[in-house]
Short mmCIF file of C-alpha atoms in Angstrom, two decimals:
data_model
loop_
_atom_site.label_atom_id
_atom_site.label_comp_id
_atom_site.label_asym_id
_atom_site.label_seq_id
_atom_site.Cartn_x
_atom_site.Cartn_y
_atom_site.Cartn_z
CA MET A 23 0.00 0.00 0.00
CA SER A 24 1.50 3.33 -1.00
CA PRO A 25 1.68 6.40 1.26
CA ALA A 26 -0.71 8.17 -1.12
CA SER A 27 -3.57 5.78 -0.34
CA PRO A 28 -3.38 4.81 3.33
CA PRO A 29 -5.96 2.60 5.01
CA PRO A 30 -8.58 4.18 7.22
CA ALA A 31 -7.06 5.50 10.43
CA VAL A 32 -7.45 3.29 13.49
CA PRO A 33 -6.72 5.64 16.38
CA ALA A 34 -5.46 4.25 19.67
CA PRO A 35 -7.53 4.78 22.81
CA ALA A 36 -7.15 8.32 24.07
CA SER A 37 -5.36 7.15 27.20
CA ALA A 38 -2.89 4.85 25.41
CA VAL A 39 0.54 5.36 23.92
CA SER A 40 1.05 3.35 20.74
CA VAL A 41 4.40 1.60 20.37
CA VAL A 42 5.10 0.65 16.76
CA GLY A 43 7.90 -1.68 15.72
CA ILE A 44 9.61 -0.81 12.46
CA GLY A 45 12.35 -2.65 10.59
CA ALA A 46 15.13 -1.74 8.17
CA ASP A 47 12.54 -1.99 5.36
CA GLY A 48 10.85 1.08 6.81
CA TRP A 49 7.39 2.17 5.79
CA ALA A 50 7.11 -0.47 3.06
CA GLY A 51 7.40 -3.26 5.62
CA LEU A 52 4.66 -2.00 7.95
CA PRO A 53 1.20 -3.59 7.97
CA GLY A 54 -1.88 -1.44 7.50
CA THR A 55 -2.72 -1.20 11.19
CA ALA A 56 0.71 0.16 12.10
CA ARG A 57 0.61 2.67 9.23
CA ALA A 58 -2.80 3.90 10.31
CA VAL A 59 -1.59 4.53 13.86
CA LEU A 60 1.43 6.50 12.65
CA LEU A 61 -0.64 8.55 10.21
CA ASP A 62 -3.11 9.41 12.97
CA ALA A 63 -0.52 10.28 15.64
CA GLU A 64 -0.16 13.89 16.77
CA VAL A 65 3.28 13.15 18.28
CA LEU A 66 5.89 10.75 16.87
CA ILE A 67 8.74 9.82 19.22
CA GLY A 68 11.74 7.74 18.22
CA GLY A 69 15.38 7.64 17.25
CA GLU A 70 16.48 9.87 14.40
CA ARG A 71 17.08 6.86 12.14
CA GLN A 72 13.59 5.53 12.79
CA LEU A 73 11.90 8.89 12.27
CA ARG A 74 13.65 9.27 8.90
CA LEU A 75 11.94 6.07 7.73
CA LEU A 76 8.51 7.72 7.91
CA PRO A 77 6.99 9.48 4.86
CA PRO A 78 5.84 13.12 4.91
CA GLU A 79 2.25 11.94 5.22
CA CYS A 80 2.98 11.16 8.87
CA ALA A 81 2.34 14.74 9.90
CA GLY A 82 2.63 14.45 13.67
CA ARG A 83 5.28 16.40 15.53
CA ARG A 84 8.55 14.44 15.41
CA VAL A 85 10.50 14.21 18.66
CA SER A 86 13.89 12.47 18.91
CA TRP A 87 14.87 10.62 22.05
CA PRO A 88 17.59 12.44 23.99
CA SER A 89 20.67 10.70 25.34
CA PRO A 90 20.69 9.14 27.88
CA LEU A 91 17.26 7.84 26.98
CA ARG A 92 15.94 6.10 30.08
CA PRO A 93 15.92 9.09 32.50
CA ALA A 94 14.01 11.13 29.90
CA VAL A 95 11.17 8.68 29.23
CA ARG A 96 8.74 9.78 31.95
CA GLY A 97 9.17 13.51 31.43
CA LEU A 98 9.00 13.35 27.64
CA LEU A 99 5.76 11.38 27.65
CA ALA A 100 4.28 13.57 30.36
CA ALA A 101 4.93 16.62 28.19
CA HIS A 102 2.57 15.19 25.57
CA THR A 103 -0.19 13.87 27.82
CA GLY A 104 -3.59 14.01 26.15
CA ARG A 105 -2.20 13.90 22.61
CA ARG A 106 -2.22 10.85 20.35
CA THR A 107 1.36 9.65 20.77
CA ALA A 108 3.20 6.94 18.86
CA VAL A 109 6.63 5.69 19.85
CA LEU A 110 8.82 4.03 17.20
CA ALA A 111 10.90 1.00 18.14
CA SER A 112 13.33 -1.22 16.26
CA GLY A 113 11.69 -4.54 15.44
CA ASP A 114 9.81 -6.04 18.38
CA PRO A 115 9.50 -3.31 21.07
CA MET A 116 9.29 -5.93 23.84
CA PHE A 117 12.52 -7.72 22.85
CA TYR A 118 15.39 -5.70 24.34
CA GLY A 119 13.51 -2.62 23.16
CA ILE A 120 11.89 0.56 24.41
CA GLY A 121 8.74 -1.40 25.28
CA ARG A 122 10.23 -2.51 28.58
CA ALA A 123 11.02 1.02 29.74
CA LEU A 124 7.58 2.25 28.69
CA THR A 125 5.85 -0.61 30.50
CA GLU A 126 7.81 0.05 33.68
CA GLU A 127 7.00 3.75 33.55
CA LEU A 128 3.36 3.68 32.39
CA GLY A 129 2.10 0.14 33.02
CA ALA A 130 1.05 -2.36 30.38
CA GLY A 131 -2.53 -1.06 30.32
CA ALA A 132 -1.38 2.34 29.09
CA LEU A 133 0.33 0.93 25.99
CA ARG A 134 -0.78 -0.41 22.64
CA VAL A 135 2.12 -2.42 21.23
CA LEU A 136 2.33 -3.28 17.53
CA PRO A 137 5.41 -5.48 17.07
CA HIS A 138 7.46 -6.00 13.91
CA PRO A 139 9.61 -9.11 13.31
CA SER A 140 12.72 -8.85 15.50
CA SER A 141 16.27 -8.96 14.20
CA VAL A 142 16.55 -12.39 15.82
CA SER A 143 13.61 -13.70 13.78
CA TYR A 144 15.16 -12.33 10.59
CA ALA A 145 18.61 -13.72 11.44
CA CYS A 146 17.33 -17.20 12.25
CA ALA A 147 15.32 -17.19 9.02
CA ARG A 148 18.43 -16.34 7.01
CA LEU A 149 20.65 -18.87 8.82
CA GLY A 150 18.17 -21.72 9.09
CA TRP A 151 18.56 -21.77 12.89
CA PRO A 152 15.55 -22.68 15.05
CA VAL A 153 14.81 -19.66 17.22
CA GLU A 154 14.12 -21.78 20.30
CA ASP A 155 17.58 -23.38 20.07
CA THR A 156 19.46 -20.12 19.59
CA GLU A 157 20.72 -18.10 22.54
CA THR A 158 20.63 -14.31 22.24
CA VAL A 159 23.06 -11.98 23.99
CA THR A 160 22.65 -8.24 23.73
CA LEU A 161 25.66 -5.91 23.89
CA VAL A 162 23.57 -2.77 23.41
CA GLY A 163 24.55 -0.61 26.36
CA ARG A 164 26.26 -3.57 28.02
CA PRO A 165 29.89 -4.71 28.39
CA THR A 166 31.27 -7.07 25.75
CA ALA A 167 32.54 -9.24 28.64
CA ARG A 168 29.03 -10.55 29.32
CA LEU A 169 29.28 -12.64 26.15
CA ALA A 170 31.85 -14.90 27.86
CA ALA A 171 29.20 -16.59 30.01
CA ALA A 172 27.47 -17.92 26.89
CA LEU A 173 30.54 -19.54 25.28
CA TYR A 174 30.15 -23.32 25.03
CA ASP A 175 31.57 -25.54 22.32
CA GLY A 176 28.96 -26.21 19.63
CA ARG A 177 26.56 -23.51 20.86
CA ARG A 178 24.90 -21.10 18.42
CA LEU A 179 24.68 -17.49 19.54
CA LEU A 180 23.12 -14.34 18.16
CA VAL A 181 24.75 -11.18 19.45
CA LEU A 182 22.85 -7.89 19.22
CA SER A 183 25.44 -5.27 18.30
CA ALA A 184 25.81 -1.86 19.88
CA ASP A 185 27.41 -0.36 16.76
CA ALA A 186 29.70 -0.99 13.81
CA ALA A 187 32.66 -1.69 16.10
CA THR A 188 30.96 -4.55 17.97
CA PRO A 189 31.92 -7.36 15.53
CA ALA A 190 35.65 -6.67 15.96
CA ALA A 191 35.23 -6.52 19.75
CA VAL A 192 33.37 -9.85 19.71
CA ALA A 193 36.10 -11.44 17.58
CA ALA A 194 38.74 -10.23 20.06
CA LEU A 195 36.82 -11.63 23.02
CA LEU A 196 36.39 -15.00 21.30
CA ARG A 197 40.13 -15.19 20.62
CA ASP A 198 40.97 -14.16 24.18
CA HIS A 199 38.73 -16.90 25.63
CA GLY A 200 40.03 -19.68 23.40
CA PHE A 201 37.16 -19.63 20.90
CA GLY A 202 39.14 -18.31 17.94
CA PRO A 203 37.98 -21.08 15.54
CA SER A 204 34.35 -19.90 15.94
CA ARG A 205 32.61 -18.92 12.73
CA MET A 206 31.21 -15.38 12.70
CA ARG A 207 28.63 -13.96 10.34
CA VAL A 208 27.65 -10.31 10.60
CA LEU A 209 24.14 -9.74 9.23
CA GLU A 210 23.59 -6.10 8.33
CA GLN A 211 20.35 -4.19 7.64
CA LEU A 212 18.22 -7.32 8.04
CA GLY A 213 15.01 -7.07 6.06
CA GLY A 214 16.10 -3.92 4.22
CA THR A 215 17.21 -3.33 0.64
CA ALA A 216 20.84 -2.95 1.79
CA GLU A 217 20.93 -6.32 3.61
CA ASP A 218 24.39 -7.89 3.59
CA CYS A 219 26.39 -10.64 5.32
CA LEU A 220 30.09 -10.68 6.27
CA ASP A 221 31.61 -14.11 6.94
CA GLY A 222 34.78 -15.31 8.65
CA THR A 223 36.23 -16.73 11.87
CA ALA A 224 37.24 -14.91 15.03
CA ASP A 225 40.87 -15.94 14.49
CA THR A 226 41.04 -14.31 11.08
CA TRP A 227 38.46 -11.51 11.41
CA GLU A 228 39.75 -8.56 9.39
CA HIS A 229 36.56 -6.98 8.08
CA PRO A 230 36.51 -3.21 8.63
CA PRO A 231 33.57 -1.71 10.55
CA GLY A 232 30.44 -1.87 8.41
CA ASP A 233 26.82 -0.92 9.00
CA PRO A 234 26.00 -0.08 12.65
CA LEU A 235 22.66 -1.91 12.31
CA ASN A 236 23.89 -5.49 12.55
CA VAL A 237 23.48 -8.82 14.32
CA ILE A 238 26.39 -11.24 14.83
CA ALA A 239 25.86 -14.98 14.44
CA VAL A 240 28.47 -17.11 16.22
CA ASP A 241 29.02 -20.84 15.83
CA CYS A 242 31.07 -21.48 18.97
CA ARG A 243 34.17 -23.62 18.53
CA ARG A 244 36.69 -24.01 21.36
CA ASP A 245 40.44 -24.46 20.94
CA ARG A 246 41.44 -27.94 22.07
CA ASP A 247 43.86 -26.57 24.67
CA THR A 248 41.34 -24.14 26.21
CA LEU A 249 40.10 -24.91 29.73
CA ARG A 250 36.58 -26.30 29.50
CA LEU A 251 34.00 -24.56 31.67
CA GLY A 252 30.68 -26.21 32.44
CA SER A 253 27.27 -24.67 33.05
CA VAL A 254 26.84 -25.82 36.67
CA PRO A 255 28.60 -24.64 39.85
CA GLY A 256 32.01 -26.07 40.57
CA LEU A 257 34.20 -24.59 37.84
CA PRO A 258 37.84 -25.70 37.84
CA ASP A 259 39.98 -23.75 40.31
CA GLU A 260 42.20 -22.84 37.33
CA ALA A 261 39.36 -20.68 36.00
CA TYR A 262 40.15 -18.12 38.72
CA GLU A 263 42.98 -15.73 39.38
CA HIS A 264 43.61 -16.00 43.12
CA ASP A 265 46.15 -15.74 45.92
CA GLY A 266 44.95 -18.83 47.77
CA GLN A 267 41.77 -17.19 49.08
CA LEU A 268 39.45 -19.32 46.98
CA THR A 269 36.54 -21.57 47.89
CA LYS A 270 37.82 -24.77 46.32
CA ARG A 271 35.90 -26.50 43.58
CA HIS A 272 34.14 -29.29 45.48
CA VAL A 273 33.22 -27.12 48.47
CA ARG A 274 32.10 -24.37 46.08
CA ALA A 275 29.73 -26.75 44.30
CA ALA A 276 28.25 -27.89 47.62
CA THR A 277 27.92 -24.28 48.79
CA LEU A 278 26.09 -23.14 45.65
CA ALA A 279 23.77 -26.13 45.97
CA VAL A 280 22.47 -24.91 49.34
CA LEU A 281 22.49 -21.25 48.31
CA ALA A 282 20.18 -22.42 45.47
CA PRO A 283 20.27 -19.44 43.07
CA ALA A 284 17.05 -18.75 41.18
CA PRO A 285 16.36 -16.26 38.36
CA GLY A 286 16.31 -12.63 39.49
CA GLU A 287 17.62 -13.26 43.00
CA LEU A 288 20.30 -11.21 44.77
CA LEU A 289 23.25 -12.64 46.71
CA TRP A 290 25.48 -10.98 49.29
CA ASP A 291 28.93 -12.63 49.14
CA ILE A 292 30.83 -11.50 52.23
CA GLY A 293 34.57 -11.96 52.38
CA GLY A 294 34.76 -12.24 48.61
CA GLY A 295 38.34 -13.51 48.30
CA SER A 296 38.43 -14.32 44.58
CA GLY A 297 34.71 -13.83 43.97
CA SER A 298 34.10 -17.45 42.99
CA ILE A 299 30.80 -17.89 44.86
CA ALA A 300 29.33 -14.65 43.49
CA ALA A 301 30.56 -15.33 39.96
CA GLU A 302 29.03 -18.80 39.81
CA TRP A 303 25.81 -17.56 41.43
CA MET A 304 25.49 -15.05 38.56
CA ARG A 305 26.39 -17.65 35.92
CA ALA A 306 23.41 -19.73 37.10
CA HIS A 307 21.03 -17.40 35.21
CA PRO A 308 21.51 -14.10 33.33
CA SER A 309 19.11 -12.33 35.70
CA CYS A 310 20.88 -13.41 38.91
CA ARG A 311 22.59 -10.52 40.74
CA ALA A 312 25.31 -10.40 43.35
CA VAL A 313 27.21 -7.99 45.58
CA THR A 314 30.55 -9.13 46.95
CA VAL A 315 32.15 -7.39 49.92
CA GLU A 316 35.94 -7.57 50.24
CA ARG A 317 38.11 -5.51 52.59
CA ASP A 318 41.37 -5.93 50.63
CA PRO A 319 41.57 -3.55 47.62
CA VAL A 320 43.96 -5.87 45.77
CA ARG A 321 41.56 -8.78 46.10
CA ALA A 322 38.61 -6.54 45.20
CA ARG A 323 40.29 -5.66 41.89
CA ARG A 324 41.02 -9.34 41.32
CA ILE A 325 37.34 -10.17 41.84
CA THR A 326 36.43 -7.68 39.13
CA ARG A 327 38.87 -9.29 36.71
CA ASN A 328 37.51 -12.76 37.48
CA ALA A 329 33.94 -11.53 36.96
CA ASP A 330 34.81 -10.08 33.56
CA ARG A 331 36.66 -13.20 32.54
CA LEU A 332 33.73 -15.44 33.45
CA GLY A 333 31.12 -13.30 31.70
CA VAL A 334 29.46 -11.65 34.71
CA PRO A 335 30.73 -8.05 34.57
CA GLY A 336 27.60 -6.93 36.43
CA LEU A 337 28.99 -8.30 39.70
CA ARG A 338 29.10 -5.38 42.13
CA VAL A 339 32.25 -5.25 44.25
CA VAL A 340 32.18 -3.26 47.50
CA THR A 341 35.56 -2.64 49.09
CA GLY A 342 35.22 -2.41 52.86
CA ARG A 343 34.86 -4.30 56.13
CA ALA A 344 31.67 -6.11 56.97
CA PRO A 345 29.34 -5.48 58.68
CA ASP A 346 29.86 -1.73 58.23
CA ALA A 347 30.20 -2.09 54.44
CA LEU A 348 26.76 -3.74 54.25
CA ALA A 349 24.90 -0.55 55.10
CA GLY A 350 22.65 0.62 52.28
CA LEU A 351 22.93 -2.52 50.16
CA PRO A 352 19.71 -3.85 48.59
CA VAL A 353 17.84 -6.59 50.48
CA PRO A 354 19.37 -9.99 49.65
CA ASP A 355 17.60 -13.24 48.83
CA ALA A 356 20.65 -15.18 49.99
CA VAL A 357 23.81 -14.43 51.98
CA PHE A 358 27.09 -16.29 51.89
CA ILE A 359 29.73 -15.61 54.54
CA GLY A 360 33.11 -16.96 53.53
CA GLY A 361 35.26 -14.87 55.80
CA GLY A 362 35.12 -12.64 58.86
CA LEU A 363 32.58 -14.63 60.86
CA THR A 364 34.14 -13.42 64.12
CA ALA A 365 33.56 -9.76 63.24
CA PRO A 366 31.22 -8.40 65.96
CA GLY A 367 27.62 -8.17 64.77
CA LEU A 368 28.21 -9.72 61.33
CA LEU A 369 25.88 -12.71 61.69
CA ASP A 370 23.13 -10.62 63.28
CA THR A 371 23.38 -7.96 60.59
CA CYS A 372 23.14 -10.55 57.80
CA TRP A 373 20.23 -12.36 59.42
CA ASP A 374 18.31 -9.14 59.99
CA ALA A 375 18.90 -7.97 56.39
CA LEU A 376 17.86 -11.25 54.79
CA SER A 377 14.43 -11.28 53.16
CA PRO A 378 11.83 -13.70 54.60
CA GLY A 379 12.35 -17.12 53.08
CA GLY A 380 15.93 -16.24 52.20
CA ARG A 381 18.95 -18.46 52.76
CA LEU A 382 22.10 -17.86 54.79
CA VAL A 383 25.18 -20.07 54.33
CA ALA A 384 28.45 -19.70 56.23
CA ASN A 385 31.67 -21.68 55.75
CA THR A 386 34.67 -21.84 58.07
CA VAL A 387 37.74 -23.91 58.90
CA THR A 388 38.57 -22.35 62.30
CA LEU A 389 37.44 -23.55 65.72
CA GLU A 390 36.52 -20.02 66.81
CA SER A 391 34.13 -19.50 63.91
CA GLU A 392 32.86 -23.07 64.17
CA ALA A 393 31.78 -22.38 67.76
CA LEU A 394 29.74 -19.41 66.56
CA LEU A 395 28.04 -21.53 63.91
CA ALA A 396 27.27 -24.30 66.38
CA ASP A 397 25.60 -21.78 68.67
CA ARG A 398 23.49 -20.35 65.82
CA TYR A 399 22.56 -23.86 64.72
CA ARG A 400 21.32 -24.59 68.26
CA ARG A 401 19.27 -21.37 68.32
CA LEU A 402 17.96 -21.15 64.75
CA GLY A 403 18.19 -24.66 63.35
CA GLY A 404 19.09 -25.32 59.73
CA ASP A 405 21.83 -27.75 58.72
CA LEU A 406 25.31 -27.99 60.18
CA VAL A 407 27.61 -30.19 58.12
CA ARG A 408 31.31 -30.88 57.77
CA LEU A 409 32.69 -31.13 54.25
CA ALA A 410 35.89 -33.14 53.86
CA VAL A 411 37.69 -33.61 50.56
CA ALA A 412 40.76 -35.73 49.94
CA HIS A 413 42.85 -35.87 46.76
CA ALA A 414 44.93 -38.78 45.51
CA VAL A 415 48.64 -37.85 45.43
CA PRO A 416 51.89 -39.73 44.82
CA VAL A 417 53.42 -41.35 47.92
CA GLY A 418 56.80 -42.61 46.82
CA GLY A 419 56.02 -45.11 44.11
CA PHE A 420 52.43 -45.51 45.29
CA THR A 421 49.33 -43.36 45.65
CA GLY A 422 47.71 -42.10 48.84
CA TRP A 423 45.15 -39.61 50.05
CA ARG A 424 45.95 -36.03 51.03
CA GLN A 425 43.19 -34.56 53.17
CA ALA A 426 42.26 -30.90 52.71
CA MET A 427 41.23 -28.91 55.78
CA PRO A 428 37.63 -29.84 56.58
CA VAL A 429 35.07 -27.08 56.13
CA THR A 430 32.21 -26.58 58.59
CA GLN A 431 29.11 -25.25 56.87
CA TRP A 432 25.95 -23.89 58.45
CA SER A 433 22.95 -23.25 56.20
CA VAL A 434 19.58 -21.98 57.30
CA ARG A 435 16.40 -20.58 55.77
CA LYS A 436 14.83 -17.52 57.34
CA PRO A 437 11.19 -18.20 58.23
CA VAL A 438 8.54 -16.25 56.38
CA ALA A 439 7.06 -15.46 59.81
CA GLU A 440 10.08 -15.34 62.08
CA PRO A 441 9.54 -16.98 65.49
CA GLN A 442 10.65 -15.30 68.69
CA ASP A 443 14.16 -16.43 69.67
CA THR A 444 13.70 -17.54 73.29
CA ALA A 445 16.77 -19.75 73.62
CA PRO A 446 19.13 -18.46 76.33
CA ALA A 447 22.58 -17.45 75.22
CA ASP A 448 25.27 -19.99 76.00
CA PRO A 449 27.63 -18.30 78.47
CA SER A 450 30.54 -20.41 77.24
CA PRO A 451 29.99 -21.32 73.58
CA GLY A 452 33.63 -22.23 73.04
CA PRO A 453 36.99 -20.52 72.69
CA SER A 454 37.02 -16.74 72.81
CA PRO A 455 36.41 -15.16 69.42
CA ALA A 456 39.47 -14.08 67.49
CA PRO A 457 40.03 -10.38 66.79
CA ALA A 458 37.69 -9.06 64.11
CA THR A 459 38.99 -9.67 60.61
CA THR A 460 37.29 -9.93 57.26
CA HIS A 461 39.20 -13.16 56.56
CA ALA A 462 39.76 -15.26 59.66
CA PRO A 463 43.12 -17.02 59.55
CA GLY A 464 42.82 -20.19 57.52
CA ASP A 465 39.39 -19.37 56.04
CA ASP A 466 39.05 -21.36 52.87
CA ARG A 467 38.18 -18.33 50.72
#
């Protein structure tokens, strides 16, 4: 249908904001309903590129999104209250698009969303990849490092690019993580008349920056000598940069099992050491969040490097001593204490901060901290276990077992309706607590 003979206008409800998805094919690719909404709109809001795709017949006032966009959403829409407003979005507005921000600001009932095929749908159609078997990672406004968490041999990935420089950055990350043999295809201007595809491998990627509107398809292939990382907790200790303050692999796997990360939940990791517990909590699901608290600035910087390397650059690192450093942090769904249990008030602060139904897990190898955990177990219940791991090592010409220091672990779930603690305090729970430190001597972090 040409712009000269549009379909009858179908105005949105007076109280609604219309959100119209548009592709690289512009006006020609829009169905009649979407065209009618745009022709009827008194205000047209979108990116400059999207607004340029509209014909002159769309006579509404054109307003470009400012940068940064998100803080401006509420005020910009409020300025046009009462007018028929249409917001342009790339492809499907609800797939990493402006639809999410608008829904959070206005509520779903205040929107009328008219989606267009997403870039992922177009890419899978061109590649012959089933959409449901293809993982999507967006790098729009996000660090390239987050791609690392999705790298598994044989996996197919679609990467949503931030700009024309993203393909080269992705190729560099793949090489740095031992995935240089991976095939890369950069699909530009999907659905438009200028659609194109650049092909190569990460090892040999030499294409200059092309069109900023692109999606990167990656067939993941790992170098044979690259350390293999699995998708469940208990990554090899070699995956971490550390100075010995590391929850070892088998204890780490057991600890994450009782912490039980679930999508969207927040972890406090106290006494971060190398950040292994927080990193693997966040690798459990892309929406998992974590804050790690570490008093040593050198270790705090090391945690950040480990998080980037393992594809969870969103890990928040707080440098300071607990419990003071916990003030103002968001309410956690789970707390792990890997160091500093003898710090006055730490256990009470963590228990009080924990959301109802949340989990608290504490590990230690010292008698002083073990006495504290035994007392809390007596008062609050939960599970108190001892984890012992032994490794086979050469003994002369034979093989024997070398026992690692056993780890005492207390785990407990906070009741939804917390009962009154009526148990009397034990006047002599064990040896006197050690001086307050974030990492008690010998802690296995």
